[in-house]
Short mmCIF file of C-alpha atoms in Angstrom, two decimals:
data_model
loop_
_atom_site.label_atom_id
_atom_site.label_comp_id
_atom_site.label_asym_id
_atom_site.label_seq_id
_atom_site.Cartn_x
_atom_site.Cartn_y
_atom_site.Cartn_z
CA UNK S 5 36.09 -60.87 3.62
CA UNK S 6 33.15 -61.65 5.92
CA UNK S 7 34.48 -58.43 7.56
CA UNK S 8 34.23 -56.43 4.71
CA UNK S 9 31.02 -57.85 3.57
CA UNK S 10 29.40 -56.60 7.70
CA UNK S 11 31.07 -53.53 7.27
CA UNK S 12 29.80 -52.64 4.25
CA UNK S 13 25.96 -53.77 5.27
CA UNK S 14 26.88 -51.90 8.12
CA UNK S 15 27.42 -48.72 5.75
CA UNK S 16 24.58 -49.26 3.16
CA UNK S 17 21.85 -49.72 6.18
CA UNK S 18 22.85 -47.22 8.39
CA UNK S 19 22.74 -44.32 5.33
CA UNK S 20 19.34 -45.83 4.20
CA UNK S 21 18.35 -45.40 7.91
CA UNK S 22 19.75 -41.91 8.35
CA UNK S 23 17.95 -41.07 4.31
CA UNK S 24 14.60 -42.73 6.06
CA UNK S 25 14.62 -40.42 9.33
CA UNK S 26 15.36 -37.09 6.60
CA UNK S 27 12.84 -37.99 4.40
CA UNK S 28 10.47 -34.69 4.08
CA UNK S 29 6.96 -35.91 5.25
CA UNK S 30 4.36 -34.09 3.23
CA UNK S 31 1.70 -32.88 5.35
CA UNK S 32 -1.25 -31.57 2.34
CA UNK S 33 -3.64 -30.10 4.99
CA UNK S 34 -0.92 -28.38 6.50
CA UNK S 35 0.39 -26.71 3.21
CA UNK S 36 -3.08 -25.87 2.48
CA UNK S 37 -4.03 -24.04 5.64
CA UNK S 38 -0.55 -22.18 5.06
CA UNK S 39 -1.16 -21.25 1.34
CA UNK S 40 2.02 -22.97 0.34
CA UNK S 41 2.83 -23.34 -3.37
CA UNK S 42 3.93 -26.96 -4.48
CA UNK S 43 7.71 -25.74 -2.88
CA UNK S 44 6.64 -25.39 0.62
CA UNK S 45 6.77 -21.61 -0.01
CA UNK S 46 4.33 -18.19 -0.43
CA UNK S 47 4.65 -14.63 -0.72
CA UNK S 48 5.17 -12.33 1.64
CA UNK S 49 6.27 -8.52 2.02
CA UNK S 50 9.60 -7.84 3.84
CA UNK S 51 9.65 -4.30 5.50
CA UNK S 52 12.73 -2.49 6.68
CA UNK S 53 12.05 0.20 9.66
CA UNK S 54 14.37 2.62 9.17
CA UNK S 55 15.02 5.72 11.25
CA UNK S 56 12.15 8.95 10.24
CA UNK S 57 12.52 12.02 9.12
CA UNK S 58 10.65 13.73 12.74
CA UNK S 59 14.23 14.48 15.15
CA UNK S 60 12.13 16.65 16.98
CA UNK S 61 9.72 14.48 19.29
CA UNK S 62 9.79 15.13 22.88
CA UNK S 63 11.14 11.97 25.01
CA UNK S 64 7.63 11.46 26.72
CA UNK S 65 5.76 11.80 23.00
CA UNK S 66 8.30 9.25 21.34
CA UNK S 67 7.31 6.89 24.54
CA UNK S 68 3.79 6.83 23.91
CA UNK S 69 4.25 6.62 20.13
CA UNK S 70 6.34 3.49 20.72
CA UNK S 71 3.99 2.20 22.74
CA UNK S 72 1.43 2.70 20.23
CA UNK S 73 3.73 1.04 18.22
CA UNK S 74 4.19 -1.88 19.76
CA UNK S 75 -0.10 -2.11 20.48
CA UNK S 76 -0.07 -2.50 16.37
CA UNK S 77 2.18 -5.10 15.86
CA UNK S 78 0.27 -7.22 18.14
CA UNK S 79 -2.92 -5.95 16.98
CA UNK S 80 -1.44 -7.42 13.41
CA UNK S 81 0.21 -10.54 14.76
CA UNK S 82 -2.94 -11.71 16.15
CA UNK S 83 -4.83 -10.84 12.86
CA UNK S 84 -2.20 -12.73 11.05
CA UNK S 85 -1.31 -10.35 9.11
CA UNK S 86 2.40 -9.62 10.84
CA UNK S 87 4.30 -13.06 10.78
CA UNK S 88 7.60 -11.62 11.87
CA UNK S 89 8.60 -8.11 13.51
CA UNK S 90 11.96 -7.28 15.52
CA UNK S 91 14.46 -4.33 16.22
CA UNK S 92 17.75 -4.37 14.70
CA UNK S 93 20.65 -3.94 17.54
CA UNK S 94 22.21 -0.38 17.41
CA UNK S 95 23.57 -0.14 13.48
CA UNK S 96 25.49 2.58 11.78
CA UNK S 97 22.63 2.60 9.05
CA UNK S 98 20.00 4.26 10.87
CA UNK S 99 17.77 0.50 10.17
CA UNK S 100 15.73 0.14 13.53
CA UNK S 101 13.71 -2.99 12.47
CA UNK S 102 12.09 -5.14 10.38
CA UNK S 103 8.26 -6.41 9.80
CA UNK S 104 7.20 -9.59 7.76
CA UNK S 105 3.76 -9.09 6.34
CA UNK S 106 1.30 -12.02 5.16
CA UNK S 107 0.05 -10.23 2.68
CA UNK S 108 0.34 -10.98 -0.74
CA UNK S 109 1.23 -7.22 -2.48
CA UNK S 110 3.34 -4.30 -1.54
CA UNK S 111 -0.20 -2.07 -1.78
CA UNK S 112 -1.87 -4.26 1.10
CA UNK S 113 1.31 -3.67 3.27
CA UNK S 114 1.13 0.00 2.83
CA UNK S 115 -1.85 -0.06 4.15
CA UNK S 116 -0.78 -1.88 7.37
CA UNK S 117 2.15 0.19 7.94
CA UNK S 118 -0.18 3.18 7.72
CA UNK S 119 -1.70 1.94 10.97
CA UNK S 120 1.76 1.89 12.82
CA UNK S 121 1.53 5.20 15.16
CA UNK S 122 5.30 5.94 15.03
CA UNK S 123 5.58 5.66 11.28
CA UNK S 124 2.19 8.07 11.19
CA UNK S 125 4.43 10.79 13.21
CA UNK S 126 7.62 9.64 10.87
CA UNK S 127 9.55 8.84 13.73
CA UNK S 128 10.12 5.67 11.31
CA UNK S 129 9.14 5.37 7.54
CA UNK S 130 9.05 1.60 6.05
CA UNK S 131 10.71 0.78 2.79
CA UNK S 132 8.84 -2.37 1.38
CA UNK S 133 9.67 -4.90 -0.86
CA UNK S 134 8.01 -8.44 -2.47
CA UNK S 135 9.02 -11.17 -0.81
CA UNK S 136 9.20 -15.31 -0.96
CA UNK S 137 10.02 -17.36 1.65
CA UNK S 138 8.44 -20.56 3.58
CA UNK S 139 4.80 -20.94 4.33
CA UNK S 140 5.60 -22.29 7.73
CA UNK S 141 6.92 -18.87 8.80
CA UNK S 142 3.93 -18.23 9.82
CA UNK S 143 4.03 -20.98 12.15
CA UNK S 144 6.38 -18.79 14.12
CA UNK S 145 4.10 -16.87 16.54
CA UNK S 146 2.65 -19.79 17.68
CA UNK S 147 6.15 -21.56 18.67
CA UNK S 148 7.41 -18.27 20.00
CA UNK S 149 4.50 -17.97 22.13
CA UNK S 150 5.73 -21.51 24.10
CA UNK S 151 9.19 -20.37 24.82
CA UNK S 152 8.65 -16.52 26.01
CA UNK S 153 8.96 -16.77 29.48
CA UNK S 154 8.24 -13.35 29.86
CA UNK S 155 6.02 -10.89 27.29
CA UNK S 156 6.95 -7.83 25.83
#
């Protein structure tokens, strides 16, 4: 019985432990720099890069429109206005990446993808979309920043 009784202790303060160290701490200041909503979360606006309707680009004027490319999304990252932005590995569906805007509306987006150089020349176009997700994305430049040991 005395057993039973330890094991059982055993069981009840080891999953009030384990419920302690889970426990969300709520972090107001935090949530309000972020613009969270009372859910941890905030809108955003998902773009998905897809291939463009220009087939015809030269190699050397596709190089520097990428690399104009690439100029604008850190230009935008480091305005805060571009949270998350990545290729897509080689795909059947002609989808060649993807851009997470802070920005409230799909009109404000627009206007940021109209700065992107290789969607100007429609080597891509952008198909954009409302979208919710976690305030603390935005936190993700920051942490990416600390484990790139080299930079694009």
């Amino acid at each position: 019985m005395k057993k039973m009784f330890s094991f059982f202790a055993l069981l009840l303060f080891g999953t009030i432990g384990f419920a302690q160290e889970t426990e969300s701490k709520f972090d107001e200041s935090l949530a309000k720099s972020l613009h969270a909503d009372e859910y941890g979360m905030k809108k955003y606006v998902f773009c998905l890069l897809k291939s463009g309707s220009n087939t015809t680009a030269s190699k050397e004027e596709s190089k520097k429109l990428f690399e104009g490319h690439m100029a604008n999304i850190g230009k935008l990252a480091k305005e805060g206005k571009l949270v998350v932005a990545g290729p897509f590995m080689k795909n059947d569906r002609n989808y060649r990446g993807i851009y997470i805007f802070n920005v409230a509306t799909v009109e404000e987006a627009k206007a940021l993808v109209a700065t992107d150089p290789a969607i100007q020349a429609n080597l891509l176009e952008a198909e954009l979309t409302p979208w919710y997700a976690t305030a603390a994305l935005q936190e993700t430049l920051k942490i990416h920043e600390k484990i790139a040991k080299t930079k694009i």
